[in-house]
PDB file of C-alpha atoms in Angstrom:
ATOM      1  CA  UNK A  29      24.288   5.865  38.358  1.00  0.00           C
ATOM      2  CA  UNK A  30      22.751   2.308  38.220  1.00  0.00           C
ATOM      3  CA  UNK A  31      19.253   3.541  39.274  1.00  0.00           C
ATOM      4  CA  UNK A  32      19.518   6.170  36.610  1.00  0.00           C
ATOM      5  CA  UNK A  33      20.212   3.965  33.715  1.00  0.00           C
ATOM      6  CA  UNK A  34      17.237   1.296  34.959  1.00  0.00           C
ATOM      7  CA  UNK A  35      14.762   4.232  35.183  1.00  0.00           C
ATOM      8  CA  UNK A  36      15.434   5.406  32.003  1.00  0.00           C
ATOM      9  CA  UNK A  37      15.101   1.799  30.033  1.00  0.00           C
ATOM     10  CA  UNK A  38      12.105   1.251  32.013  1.00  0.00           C
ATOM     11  CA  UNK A  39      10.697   4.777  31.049  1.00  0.00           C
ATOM     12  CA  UNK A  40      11.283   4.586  27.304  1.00  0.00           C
ATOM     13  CA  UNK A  41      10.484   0.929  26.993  1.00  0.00           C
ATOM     14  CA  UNK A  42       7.044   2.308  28.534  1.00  0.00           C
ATOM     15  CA  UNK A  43       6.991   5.089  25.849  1.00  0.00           C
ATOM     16  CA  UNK A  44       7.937   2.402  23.116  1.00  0.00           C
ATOM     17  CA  UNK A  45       5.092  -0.186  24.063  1.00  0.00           C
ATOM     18  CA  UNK A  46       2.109   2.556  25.668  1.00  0.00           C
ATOM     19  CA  UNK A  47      -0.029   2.524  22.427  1.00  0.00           C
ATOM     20  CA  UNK A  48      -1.137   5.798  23.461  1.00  0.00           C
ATOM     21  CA  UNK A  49       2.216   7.814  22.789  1.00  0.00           C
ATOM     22  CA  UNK A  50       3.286   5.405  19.759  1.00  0.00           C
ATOM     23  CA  UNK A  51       0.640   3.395  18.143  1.00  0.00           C
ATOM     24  CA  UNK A  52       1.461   0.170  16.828  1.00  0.00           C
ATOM     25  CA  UNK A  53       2.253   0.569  12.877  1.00  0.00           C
ATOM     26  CA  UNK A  54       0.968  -3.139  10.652  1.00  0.00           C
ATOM     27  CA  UNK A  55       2.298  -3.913   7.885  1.00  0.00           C
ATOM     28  CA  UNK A  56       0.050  -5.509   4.777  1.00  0.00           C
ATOM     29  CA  UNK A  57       1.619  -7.228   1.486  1.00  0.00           C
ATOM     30  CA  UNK A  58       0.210  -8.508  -1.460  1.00  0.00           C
ATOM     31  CA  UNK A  59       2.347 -10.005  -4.389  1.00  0.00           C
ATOM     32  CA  UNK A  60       1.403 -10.918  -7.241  1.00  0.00           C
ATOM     33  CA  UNK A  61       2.139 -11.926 -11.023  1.00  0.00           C
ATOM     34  CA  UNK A  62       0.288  -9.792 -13.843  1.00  0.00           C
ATOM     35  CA  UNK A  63      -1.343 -12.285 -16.413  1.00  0.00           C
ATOM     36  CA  UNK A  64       0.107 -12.066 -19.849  1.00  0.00           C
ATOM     37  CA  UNK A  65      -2.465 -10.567 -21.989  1.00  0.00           C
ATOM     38  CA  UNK A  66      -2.650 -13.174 -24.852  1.00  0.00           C
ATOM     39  CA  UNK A  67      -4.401 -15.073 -22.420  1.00  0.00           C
ATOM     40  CA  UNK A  68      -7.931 -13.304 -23.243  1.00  0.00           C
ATOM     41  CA  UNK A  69      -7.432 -13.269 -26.630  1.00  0.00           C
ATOM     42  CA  UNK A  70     -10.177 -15.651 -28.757  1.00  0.00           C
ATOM     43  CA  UNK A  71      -7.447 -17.895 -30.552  1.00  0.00           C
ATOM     44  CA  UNK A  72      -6.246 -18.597 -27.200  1.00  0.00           C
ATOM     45  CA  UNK A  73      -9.012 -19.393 -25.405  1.00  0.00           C
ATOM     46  CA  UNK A  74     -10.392 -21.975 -28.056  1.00  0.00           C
ATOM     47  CA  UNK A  75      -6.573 -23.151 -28.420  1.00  0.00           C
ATOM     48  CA  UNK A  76      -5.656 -21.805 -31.996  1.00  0.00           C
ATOM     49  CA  UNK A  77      -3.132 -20.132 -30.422  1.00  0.00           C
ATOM     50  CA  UNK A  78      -0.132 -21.480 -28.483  1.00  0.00           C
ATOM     51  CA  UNK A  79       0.265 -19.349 -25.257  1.00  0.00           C
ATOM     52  CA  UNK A  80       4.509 -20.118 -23.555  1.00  0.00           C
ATOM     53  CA  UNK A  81       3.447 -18.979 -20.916  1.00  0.00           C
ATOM     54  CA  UNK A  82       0.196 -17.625 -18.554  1.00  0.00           C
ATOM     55  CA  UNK A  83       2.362 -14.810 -16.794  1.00  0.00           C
ATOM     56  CA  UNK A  84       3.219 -11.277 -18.410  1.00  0.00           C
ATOM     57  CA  UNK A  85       6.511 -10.457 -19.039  1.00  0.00           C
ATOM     58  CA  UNK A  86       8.300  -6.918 -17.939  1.00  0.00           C
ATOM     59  CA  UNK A  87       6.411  -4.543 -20.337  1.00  0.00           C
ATOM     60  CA  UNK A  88       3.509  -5.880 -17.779  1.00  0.00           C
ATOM     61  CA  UNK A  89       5.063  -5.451 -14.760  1.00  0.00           C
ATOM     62  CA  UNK A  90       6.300  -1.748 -15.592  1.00  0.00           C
ATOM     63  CA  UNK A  91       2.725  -1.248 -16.986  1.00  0.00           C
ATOM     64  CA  UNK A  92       0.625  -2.720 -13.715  1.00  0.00           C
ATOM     65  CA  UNK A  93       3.378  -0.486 -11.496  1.00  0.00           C
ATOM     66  CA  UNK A  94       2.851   2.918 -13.331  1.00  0.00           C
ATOM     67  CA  UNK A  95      -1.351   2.596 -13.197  1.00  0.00           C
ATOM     68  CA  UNK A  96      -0.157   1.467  -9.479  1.00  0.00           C
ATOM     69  CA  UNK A  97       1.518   4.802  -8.737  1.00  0.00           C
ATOM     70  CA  UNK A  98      -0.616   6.519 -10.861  1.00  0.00           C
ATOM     71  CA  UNK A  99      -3.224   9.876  -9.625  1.00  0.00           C
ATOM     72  CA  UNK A 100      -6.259   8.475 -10.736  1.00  0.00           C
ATOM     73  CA  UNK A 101      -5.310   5.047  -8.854  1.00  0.00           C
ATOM     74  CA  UNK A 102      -4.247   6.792  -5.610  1.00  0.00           C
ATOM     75  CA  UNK A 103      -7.378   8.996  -5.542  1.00  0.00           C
ATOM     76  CA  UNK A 104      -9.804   6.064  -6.101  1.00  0.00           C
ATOM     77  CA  UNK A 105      -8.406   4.269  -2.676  1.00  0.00           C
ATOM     78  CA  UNK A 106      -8.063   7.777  -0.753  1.00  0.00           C
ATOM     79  CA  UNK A 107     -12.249   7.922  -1.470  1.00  0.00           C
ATOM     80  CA  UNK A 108     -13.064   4.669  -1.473  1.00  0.00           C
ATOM     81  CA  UNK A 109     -11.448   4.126   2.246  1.00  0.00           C
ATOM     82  CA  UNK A 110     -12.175   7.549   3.646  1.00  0.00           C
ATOM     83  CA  UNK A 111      -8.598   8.433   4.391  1.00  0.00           C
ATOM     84  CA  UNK A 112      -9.143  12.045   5.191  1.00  0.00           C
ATOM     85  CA  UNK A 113     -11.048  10.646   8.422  1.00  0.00           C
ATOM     86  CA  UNK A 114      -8.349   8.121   9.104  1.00  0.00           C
ATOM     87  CA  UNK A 115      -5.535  10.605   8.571  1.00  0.00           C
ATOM     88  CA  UNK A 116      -7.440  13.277  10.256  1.00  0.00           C
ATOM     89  CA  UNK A 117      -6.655  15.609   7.534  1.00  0.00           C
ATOM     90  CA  UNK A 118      -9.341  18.699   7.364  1.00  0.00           C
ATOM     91  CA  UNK A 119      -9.880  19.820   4.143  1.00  0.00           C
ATOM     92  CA  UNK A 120     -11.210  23.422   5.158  1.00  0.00           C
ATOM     93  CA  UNK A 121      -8.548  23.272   8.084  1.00  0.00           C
ATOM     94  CA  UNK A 122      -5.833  22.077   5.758  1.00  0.00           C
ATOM     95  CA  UNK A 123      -5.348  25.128   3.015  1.00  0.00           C
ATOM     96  CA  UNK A 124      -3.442  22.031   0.927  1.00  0.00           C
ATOM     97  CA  UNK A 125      -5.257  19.514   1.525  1.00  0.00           C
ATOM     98  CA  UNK A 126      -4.950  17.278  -1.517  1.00  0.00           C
ATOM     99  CA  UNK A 127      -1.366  17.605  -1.262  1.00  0.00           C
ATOM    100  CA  UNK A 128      -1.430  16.262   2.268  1.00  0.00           C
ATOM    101  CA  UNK A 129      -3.396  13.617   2.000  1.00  0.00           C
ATOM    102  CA  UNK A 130      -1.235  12.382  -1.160  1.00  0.00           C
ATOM    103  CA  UNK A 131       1.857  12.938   0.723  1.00  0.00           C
ATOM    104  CA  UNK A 132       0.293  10.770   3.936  1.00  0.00           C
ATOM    105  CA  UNK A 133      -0.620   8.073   1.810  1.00  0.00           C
ATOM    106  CA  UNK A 134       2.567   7.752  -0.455  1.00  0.00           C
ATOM    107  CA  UNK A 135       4.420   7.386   3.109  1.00  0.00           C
ATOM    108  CA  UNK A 136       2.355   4.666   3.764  1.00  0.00           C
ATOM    109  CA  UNK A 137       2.350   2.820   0.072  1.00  0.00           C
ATOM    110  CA  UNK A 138       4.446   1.599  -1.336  1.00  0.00           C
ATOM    111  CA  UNK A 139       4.400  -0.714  -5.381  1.00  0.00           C
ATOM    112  CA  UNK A 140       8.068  -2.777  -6.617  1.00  0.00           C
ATOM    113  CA  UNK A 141       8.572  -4.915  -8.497  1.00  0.00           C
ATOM    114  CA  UNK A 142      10.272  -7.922  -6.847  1.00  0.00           C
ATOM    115  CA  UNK A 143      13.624  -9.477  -8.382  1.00  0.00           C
ATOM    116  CA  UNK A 144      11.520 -13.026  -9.298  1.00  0.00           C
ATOM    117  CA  UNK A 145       8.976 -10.168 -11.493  1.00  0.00           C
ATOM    118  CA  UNK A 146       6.465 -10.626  -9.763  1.00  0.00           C
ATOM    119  CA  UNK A 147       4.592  -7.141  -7.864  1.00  0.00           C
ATOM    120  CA  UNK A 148       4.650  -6.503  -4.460  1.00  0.00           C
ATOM    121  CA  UNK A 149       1.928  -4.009  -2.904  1.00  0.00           C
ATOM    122  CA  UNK A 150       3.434  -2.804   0.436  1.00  0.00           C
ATOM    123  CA  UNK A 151       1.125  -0.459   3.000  1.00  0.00           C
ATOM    124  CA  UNK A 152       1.572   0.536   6.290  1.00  0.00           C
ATOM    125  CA  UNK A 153      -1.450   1.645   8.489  1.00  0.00           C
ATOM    126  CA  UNK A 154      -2.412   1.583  12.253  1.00  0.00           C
ATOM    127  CA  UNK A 155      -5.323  -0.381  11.832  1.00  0.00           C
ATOM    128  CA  UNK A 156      -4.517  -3.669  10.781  1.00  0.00           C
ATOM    129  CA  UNK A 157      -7.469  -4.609   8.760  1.00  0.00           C
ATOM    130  CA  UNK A 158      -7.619  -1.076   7.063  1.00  0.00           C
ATOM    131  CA  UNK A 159      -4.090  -1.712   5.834  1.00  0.00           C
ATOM    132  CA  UNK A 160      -4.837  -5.530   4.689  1.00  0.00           C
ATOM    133  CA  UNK A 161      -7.885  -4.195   2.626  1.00  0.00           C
ATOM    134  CA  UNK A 162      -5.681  -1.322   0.970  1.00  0.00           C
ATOM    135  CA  UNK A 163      -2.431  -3.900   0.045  1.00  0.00           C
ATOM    136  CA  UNK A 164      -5.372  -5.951  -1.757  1.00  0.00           C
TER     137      UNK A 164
END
């Protein structure tokens, strides 16, 4: 009974840490305050115009979150980091192939915004370095 318990934690703790059977998953996050927008304005810049304060308020937050989650956003990094190779997704294989590739990268993404308002970029990848470029 003993020997049957032992075996099996040492078998699954193999399974768990054998990169091979479960590779390891990183995890890349980038926060960050949106600038409030009177900050490029002319009267600003040349100080005509008092500015309270250099960060954006919630309007900016829910703005910089919905261009976050948005199509054209999510298509730009699936090209730009070639995640049909990384996700191994075939698009003459794969009859829906855009919808897969979406769906594999929404699992891995994720935008919030955090309870001081600032924006948090979450995304999870097997390659470290991949996943650091795509949070930033």
């Amino acid at each position: 009974m003993v020997f049957g318990v032992c075996l099996t934690v040492v078998v699954g703790s193999w399974i768990i840490t054998n990169e091979k059977i479960l590779p390891p998953v990183f995890k890349s996050v980038s926060i960050f305050y949106p600038n409030n927008p009177l900050t490029g304005e002319q009267q600003s810049i040349f100080g005509e115009k008092e500015i309270k304060t250099l960060f954006g308020g919630d309007a900016d937050v829910d703005r910089l979150i919905s261009i976050g989650n948005s199509g054209k956003l999510i298509w730009s990094i699936i090209k730009k980091f070639n995640l049909y190779n990384h996700y191994n997704i075939d698009s003459i294989k794969t009859p829906d192939y855009k919808m897969a590739i979406t769906d594999e990268f929404m699992d891995n993404f994720e935008i919030l915004k955090t309870k001081l308002g600032s924006i948090s970029v979450t995304v999870f990848d097997t390659d470290k370095f991949l996943a650091a470029d795509m949070a930033n």
